[in-house]
PDB file of C-alpha atoms in Angstrom:
ATOM      1  CA  GLN O 172      58.770 -30.332  -3.827  1.00  0.00           C
ATOM      2  CA  SER O 173      60.443 -27.232  -4.950  1.00  0.00           C
ATOM      3  CA  ALA O 174      57.316 -25.861  -2.456  1.00  0.00           C
ATOM      4  CA  LEU O 175      59.144 -28.203   0.764  1.00  0.00           C
ATOM      5  CA  LEU O 176      62.315 -27.467   0.374  1.00  0.00           C
ATOM      6  CA  GLU O 177      61.204 -23.432   0.151  1.00  0.00           C
ATOM      7  CA  VAL O 178      59.612 -22.999   2.799  1.00  0.00           C
ATOM      8  CA  MET O 179      62.314 -25.683   4.309  1.00  0.00           C
ATOM      9  CA  GLU O 180      64.702 -23.350   3.307  1.00  0.00           C
ATOM     10  CA  GLU O 181      63.661 -19.583   3.044  1.00  0.00           C
ATOM     11  CA  SER O 182      59.888 -19.999   5.580  1.00  0.00           C
ATOM     12  CA  ALA O 183      57.895 -19.007   3.682  1.00  0.00           C
ATOM     13  CA  VAL O 184      55.176 -20.336   0.527  1.00  0.00           C
ATOM     14  CA  THR O 185      55.263 -18.677  -2.556  1.00  0.00           C
ATOM     15  CA  VAL O 186      51.809 -18.763  -4.281  1.00  0.00           C
ATOM     16  CA  ASP O 187      51.556 -17.263  -8.190  1.00  0.00           C
ATOM     17  CA  GLY O 188      53.660 -15.847  -8.057  1.00  0.00           C
ATOM     18  CA  VAL O 189      53.219 -14.021  -4.393  1.00  0.00           C
ATOM     19  CA  THR O 190      55.283 -15.034  -1.313  1.00  0.00           C
ATOM     20  CA  HIS O 191      53.673 -15.060   2.012  1.00  0.00           C
ATOM     21  CA  PRO O 192      56.266 -15.944   4.815  1.00  0.00           C
ATOM     22  CA  VAL O 193      55.008 -18.532   8.017  1.00  0.00           C
ATOM     23  CA  PRO O 194      54.290 -18.229  10.737  1.00  0.00           C
ATOM     24  CA  LYS O 195      56.347 -18.316  13.605  1.00  0.00           C
ATOM     25  CA  PRO O 196      57.439 -20.772  15.185  1.00  0.00           C
ATOM     26  CA  PHE O 197      57.272 -23.094  11.959  1.00  0.00           C
ATOM     27  CA  LEU O 198      58.498 -26.973  11.658  1.00  0.00           C
ATOM     28  CA  VAL O 199      58.279 -29.887   9.159  1.00  0.00           C
ATOM     29  CA  ILE O 200      57.747 -32.756  10.381  1.00  0.00           C
ATOM     30  CA  ALA O 201      57.132 -36.207   8.202  1.00  0.00           C
ATOM     31  CA  THR O 202      56.661 -39.668   8.259  1.00  0.00           C
ATOM     32  CA  GLN O 203      58.068 -42.871   6.489  1.00  0.00           C
ATOM     33  CA  ASN O 204      56.459 -46.102   6.736  1.00  0.00           C
ATOM     34  CA  PRO O 205      59.671 -49.077   6.612  1.00  0.00           C
ATOM     35  CA  VAL O 206      56.690 -50.399   4.178  1.00  0.00           C
ATOM     36  CA  GLY O 207      53.573 -49.819   2.103  1.00  0.00           C
ATOM     37  CA  SER O 208      54.951 -46.591  -0.171  1.00  0.00           C
ATOM     38  CA  SER O 209      54.215 -47.693  -3.545  1.00  0.00           C
ATOM     39  CA  GLY O 210      52.445 -44.029  -5.352  1.00  0.00           C
ATOM     40  CA  THR O 211      55.559 -42.129  -2.747  1.00  0.00           C
ATOM     41  CA  GLN O 212      58.767 -41.809  -4.044  1.00  0.00           C
ATOM     42  CA  PRO O 213      62.242 -41.470  -1.399  1.00  0.00           C
ATOM     43  CA  LEU O 214      63.750 -37.392  -1.502  1.00  0.00           C
ATOM     44  CA  PRO O 215      66.608 -37.022  -2.567  1.00  0.00           C
ATOM     45  CA  GLU O 216      69.869 -36.837  -0.563  1.00  0.00           C
ATOM     46  CA  SER O 217      69.625 -32.866  -1.220  1.00  0.00           C
ATOM     47  CA  GLN O 218      65.941 -32.558   0.191  1.00  0.00           C
ATOM     48  CA  VAL O 219      66.391 -35.515   3.526  1.00  0.00           C
ATOM     49  CA  ASP O 220      69.242 -33.198   4.009  1.00  0.00           C
ATOM     50  CA  ARG O 221      67.274 -30.493   5.250  1.00  0.00           C
ATOM     51  CA  PHE O 222      65.657 -32.025   7.507  1.00  0.00           C
ATOM     52  CA  MET O 223      67.586 -31.884  11.285  1.00  0.00           C
ATOM     53  CA  VAL O 224      67.555 -35.425  12.759  1.00  0.00           C
ATOM     54  CA  ARG O 225      65.411 -38.587  11.596  1.00  0.00           C
ATOM     55  CA  LEU O 226      63.690 -40.414  14.599  1.00  0.00           C
ATOM     56  CA  SER O 227      62.848 -43.830  14.758  1.00  0.00           C
ATOM     57  CA  LEU O 228      59.619 -44.667  17.142  1.00  0.00           C
ATOM     58  CA  GLY O 229      59.115 -48.534  16.645  1.00  0.00           C
ATOM     59  CA  TYR O 230      56.091 -50.447  18.149  1.00  0.00           C
ATOM     60  CA  PRO O 231      55.059 -49.613  21.411  1.00  0.00           C
ATOM     61  CA  ASP O 232      55.837 -51.046  24.652  1.00  0.00           C
ATOM     62  CA  ARG O 233      54.291 -53.882  26.079  1.00  0.00           C
ATOM     63  CA  LYS O 234      52.446 -52.127  28.561  1.00  0.00           C
ATOM     64  CA  SER O 235      51.725 -49.619  26.666  1.00  0.00           C
ATOM     65  CA  GLU O 236      50.370 -51.632  24.099  1.00  0.00           C
ATOM     66  CA  VAL O 237      47.787 -53.494  26.698  1.00  0.00           C
ATOM     67  CA  GLU O 238      46.912 -50.491  27.687  1.00  0.00           C
ATOM     68  CA  MET O 239      45.621 -49.502  24.298  1.00  0.00           C
ATOM     69  CA  LEU O 240      44.162 -52.362  24.046  1.00  0.00           C
ATOM     70  CA  ARG O 241      41.689 -51.821  27.265  1.00  0.00           C
ATOM     71  CA  ARG O 242      40.994 -48.451  25.930  1.00  0.00           C
ATOM     72  CA  ARG O 243      39.576 -49.876  22.614  1.00  0.00           C
ATOM     73  CA  LYS O 244      37.617 -52.332  24.567  1.00  0.00           C
ATOM     74  CA  LYS O 245      36.153 -49.788  26.107  1.00  0.00           C
ATOM     75  CA  ASN O 246      35.311 -47.779  23.220  1.00  0.00           C
ATOM     76  CA  VAL O 247      37.249 -44.685  25.155  1.00  0.00           C
ATOM     77  CA  ALA O 248      38.050 -42.088  22.722  1.00  0.00           C
ATOM     78  CA  ALA O 249      41.879 -40.306  22.919  1.00  0.00           C
ATOM     79  CA  GLU O 250      42.707 -38.349  25.550  1.00  0.00           C
ATOM     80  CA  PRO O 251      42.221 -35.168  24.311  1.00  0.00           C
ATOM     81  CA  ILE O 252      45.327 -33.007  24.006  1.00  0.00           C
ATOM     82  CA  HIS O 253      46.275 -30.452  25.760  1.00  0.00           C
ATOM     83  CA  LYS O 254      49.134 -27.589  25.402  1.00  0.00           C
ATOM     84  CA  VAL O 255      52.133 -27.474  27.527  1.00  0.00           C
ATOM     85  CA  ILE O 256      53.410 -23.853  25.918  1.00  0.00           C
ATOM     86  CA  THR O 257      52.384 -21.566  24.239  1.00  0.00           C
ATOM     87  CA  PRO O 258      54.572 -20.044  20.223  1.00  0.00           C
ATOM     88  CA  GLN O 259      56.356 -17.954  22.625  1.00  0.00           C
ATOM     89  CA  GLN O 260      57.015 -19.453  25.542  1.00  0.00           C
ATOM     90  CA  LEU O 261      59.159 -21.971  22.352  1.00  0.00           C
ATOM     91  CA  LEU O 262      60.597 -19.102  21.349  1.00  0.00           C
ATOM     92  CA  VAL O 263      61.924 -18.002  23.639  1.00  0.00           C
ATOM     93  CA  MET O 264      63.551 -21.224  24.013  1.00  0.00           C
ATOM     94  CA  GLN O 265      64.675 -20.997  20.739  1.00  0.00           C
ATOM     95  CA  GLU O 266      66.333 -17.968  21.527  1.00  0.00           C
ATOM     96  CA  GLN O 267      68.206 -18.708  24.901  1.00  0.00           C
ATOM     97  CA  THR O 268      69.065 -22.839  22.932  1.00  0.00           C
ATOM     98  CA  ALA O 269      70.579 -20.195  20.303  1.00  0.00           C
ATOM     99  CA  ALA O 270      72.864 -18.383  22.708  1.00  0.00           C
ATOM    100  CA  VAL O 271      74.403 -21.922  24.215  1.00  0.00           C
ATOM    101  CA  PHE O 272      77.900 -20.717  24.403  1.00  0.00           C
ATOM    102  CA  VAL O 273      80.671 -23.340  22.228  1.00  0.00           C
ATOM    103  CA  SER O 274      84.096 -23.066  22.318  1.00  0.00           C
ATOM    104  CA  ASP O 275      87.379 -23.662  19.701  1.00  0.00           C
ATOM    105  CA  PRO O 276      87.721 -26.846  20.681  1.00  0.00           C
ATOM    106  CA  LEU O 277      84.181 -27.801  20.292  1.00  0.00           C
ATOM    107  CA  TYR O 278      83.527 -26.374  16.772  1.00  0.00           C
ATOM    108  CA  ASP O 279      86.847 -28.887  15.457  1.00  0.00           C
ATOM    109  CA  TYR O 280      85.381 -31.654  17.127  1.00  0.00           C
ATOM    110  CA  ILE O 281      81.500 -31.579  15.515  1.00  0.00           C
ATOM    111  CA  THR O 282      83.964 -30.452  12.153  1.00  0.00           C
ATOM    112  CA  GLU O 283      86.443 -33.469  13.081  1.00  0.00           C
ATOM    113  CA  LEU O 284      83.584 -36.061  13.278  1.00  0.00           C
ATOM    114  CA  THR O 285      81.609 -34.543  10.136  1.00  0.00           C
ATOM    115  CA  ALA O 286      85.193 -34.955   8.297  1.00  0.00           C
ATOM    116  CA  TRP O 287      86.026 -38.626   9.163  1.00  0.00           C
ATOM    117  CA  THR O 288      82.290 -39.468   7.490  1.00  0.00           C
ATOM    118  CA  ARG O 289      83.771 -37.841   3.716  1.00  0.00           C
ATOM    119  CA  GLU O 290      87.232 -39.789   4.261  1.00  0.00           C
ATOM    120  CA  GLN O 291      86.591 -42.871   4.901  1.00  0.00           C
ATOM    121  CA  PRO O 292      86.329 -45.972   1.853  1.00  0.00           C
ATOM    122  CA  GLU O 293      83.565 -47.627   2.863  1.00  0.00           C
ATOM    123  CA  ILE O 294      81.310 -44.581   2.389  1.00  0.00           C
ATOM    124  CA  ARG O 295      79.525 -42.681  -0.147  1.00  0.00           C
ATOM    125  CA  LEU O 296      78.477 -40.095   0.783  1.00  0.00           C
ATOM    126  CA  GLY O 297      78.918 -38.325   4.374  1.00  0.00           C
ATOM    127  CA  VAL O 298      77.616 -35.510   6.578  1.00  0.00           C
ATOM    128  CA  SER O 299      77.493 -32.750   4.775  1.00  0.00           C
ATOM    129  CA  PRO O 300      78.121 -28.867   6.255  1.00  0.00           C
ATOM    130  CA  ARG O 301      74.584 -28.107   6.461  1.00  0.00           C
ATOM    131  CA  GLY O 302      74.880 -31.383   8.362  1.00  0.00           C
ATOM    132  CA  SER O 303      77.640 -30.253  10.521  1.00  0.00           C
ATOM    133  CA  ILE O 304      75.050 -26.810  11.865  1.00  0.00           C
ATOM    134  CA  ALA O 305      72.178 -29.287  12.662  1.00  0.00           C
ATOM    135  CA  LEU O 306      74.990 -31.439  14.523  1.00  0.00           C
ATOM    136  CA  MET O 307      76.036 -28.325  16.296  1.00  0.00           C
ATOM    137  CA  GLU O 308      72.330 -26.416  16.940  1.00  0.00           C
ATOM    138  CA  MET O 309      71.132 -29.800  18.082  1.00  0.00           C
ATOM    139  CA  ALA O 310      73.740 -30.675  20.113  1.00  0.00           C
ATOM    140  CA  LYS O 311      73.156 -27.137  21.680  1.00  0.00           C
ATOM    141  CA  ALA O 312      69.498 -28.248  22.946  1.00  0.00           C
ATOM    142  CA  CYS O 313      70.830 -31.171  24.312  1.00  0.00           C
ATOM    143  CA  ALA O 314      72.826 -28.566  26.570  1.00  0.00           C
ATOM    144  CA  PHE O 315      70.051 -26.743  26.844  1.00  0.00           C
ATOM    145  CA  LEU O 316      67.939 -28.950  28.203  1.00  0.00           C
ATOM    146  CA  ARG O 317      69.724 -30.864  30.260  1.00  0.00           C
ATOM    147  CA  ASP O 318      69.847 -26.428  32.158  1.00  0.00           C
ATOM    148  CA  ARG O 319      73.623 -25.969  30.777  1.00  0.00           C
ATOM    149  CA  ASP O 320      74.724 -22.708  28.979  1.00  0.00           C
ATOM    150  CA  TYR O 321      77.382 -23.995  27.180  1.00  0.00           C
ATOM    151  CA  LEU O 322      78.667 -26.885  25.606  1.00  0.00           C
ATOM    152  CA  VAL O 323      80.283 -30.281  26.006  1.00  0.00           C
ATOM    153  CA  PRO O 324      81.525 -33.243  24.243  1.00  0.00           C
ATOM    154  CA  GLU O 325      78.846 -35.848  25.822  1.00  0.00           C
ATOM    155  CA  ASP O 326      75.946 -33.555  24.916  1.00  0.00           C
ATOM    156  CA  VAL O 327      77.339 -33.834  20.872  1.00  0.00           C
ATOM    157  CA  ARG O 328      78.111 -37.363  21.199  1.00  0.00           C
ATOM    158  CA  GLU O 329      74.644 -37.657  22.538  1.00  0.00           C
ATOM    159  CA  VAL O 330      72.533 -36.413  19.135  1.00  0.00           C
ATOM    160  CA  PHE O 331      75.233 -37.430  16.806  1.00  0.00           C
ATOM    161  CA  ALA O 332      74.092 -40.744  15.711  1.00  0.00           C
ATOM    162  CA  ASP O 333      69.947 -38.755  15.023  1.00  0.00           C
ATOM    163  CA  VAL O 334      71.939 -35.763  13.100  1.00  0.00           C
ATOM    164  CA  CYS O 335      73.950 -37.841  11.133  1.00  0.00           C
ATOM    165  CA  ALA O 336      72.749 -41.366  10.176  1.00  0.00           C
ATOM    166  CA  HIS O 337      69.978 -40.124   7.545  1.00  0.00           C
ATOM    167  CA  ARG O 338      72.573 -38.153   6.137  1.00  0.00           C
ATOM    168  CA  ILE O 339      75.587 -40.823   5.785  1.00  0.00           C
ATOM    169  CA  LEU O 340      75.674 -43.463   3.028  1.00  0.00           C
ATOM    170  CA  PRO O 341      78.040 -46.597   3.137  1.00  0.00           C
ATOM    171  CA  GLY O 342      79.096 -47.250  -0.260  1.00  0.00           C
ATOM    172  CA  SER O 343      78.698 -50.735  -2.357  1.00  0.00           C
ATOM    173  CA  LYS O 344      82.296 -52.096  -0.146  1.00  0.00           C
ATOM    174  CA  ALA O 345      80.503 -51.332   3.097  1.00  0.00           C
ATOM    175  CA  ARG O 346      77.648 -53.022   1.779  1.00  0.00           C
ATOM    176  CA  VAL O 347      79.091 -56.070   1.265  1.00  0.00           C
ATOM    177  CA  GLY O 348      80.822 -56.589   4.231  1.00  0.00           C
ATOM    178  CA  GLY O 349      77.778 -56.405   5.914  1.00  0.00           C
ATOM    179  CA  VAL O 350      78.816 -53.228   7.732  1.00  0.00           C
ATOM    180  CA  GLY O 351      75.616 -50.874   7.939  1.00  0.00           C
ATOM    181  CA  VAL O 352      75.006 -46.385   8.719  1.00  0.00           C
ATOM    182  CA  PRO O 353      74.634 -47.556  12.939  1.00  0.00           C
ATOM    183  CA  GLU O 354      78.438 -49.680  12.916  1.00  0.00           C
ATOM    184  CA  LEU O 355      79.859 -46.105  11.077  1.00  0.00           C
ATOM    185  CA  ILE O 356      77.715 -43.960  13.704  1.00  0.00           C
ATOM    186  CA  THR O 357      79.876 -45.966  16.187  1.00  0.00           C
ATOM    187  CA  ARG O 358      82.731 -45.999  14.445  1.00  0.00           C
ATOM    188  CA  ALA O 359      83.300 -42.341  13.821  1.00  0.00           C
ATOM    189  CA  LEU O 360      82.307 -41.823  18.101  1.00  0.00           C
ATOM    190  CA  GLU O 361      84.958 -43.988  18.835  1.00  0.00           C
ATOM    191  CA  GLN O 362      88.199 -42.834  16.348  1.00  0.00           C
ATOM    192  CA  VAL O 363      87.827 -38.943  16.773  1.00  0.00           C
ATOM    193  CA  LYS O 364      89.106 -38.007  20.190  1.00  0.00           C
ATOM    194  CA  ALA O 365      86.615 -36.211  22.015  1.00  0.00           C
ATOM    195  CA  PRO O 366      88.608 -32.888  23.166  1.00  0.00           C
ATOM    196  CA  ALA O 367      89.587 -33.489  27.056  1.00  0.00           C
ATOM    197  CA  ALA O 368      88.365 -30.433  28.405  1.00  0.00           C
ATOM    198  CA  VAL O 369      86.424 -26.982  27.381  1.00  0.00           C
TER     199      VAL O 369
END
């Protein structure tokens, strides 16, 4: 776990006292199955917080599953994976995303959303400052993908659940009341007013 923390925070790995930087771009992608987790240990909150987003893939739709069965019947191997972007192109895109403009009202909005999660009696652990940074960075990526060089409230709202859901731990009051993280995410977006103009 210490090696995981080091590479995620410092983009380097230390082996036998020698630190080796990892090549850029560098990403950490982890999978977690909802069942069959015997022999594995859940990560502590401080390590989960280092992952920018959490996504749920779920099952394929029926059409995709039928196609999967057809391919299996024909004994067709999986299609080869073709490169669609070079590492250098990705680095340029990361630089362009970092340059997306964030106005002061948007900084305030991001801070108010994450602060809301820390102030609710139903939430045992709210979104950390690291989560606030992740929310801003993902919102900037959303703006970039929408061909904008500036942030708007809709960008923040679009990514809020994916960035913050794994960072919010409901308390016993929420669990007893049947309130889960999705409901808390919805409340935050409803109760924290977005800026009208940026």
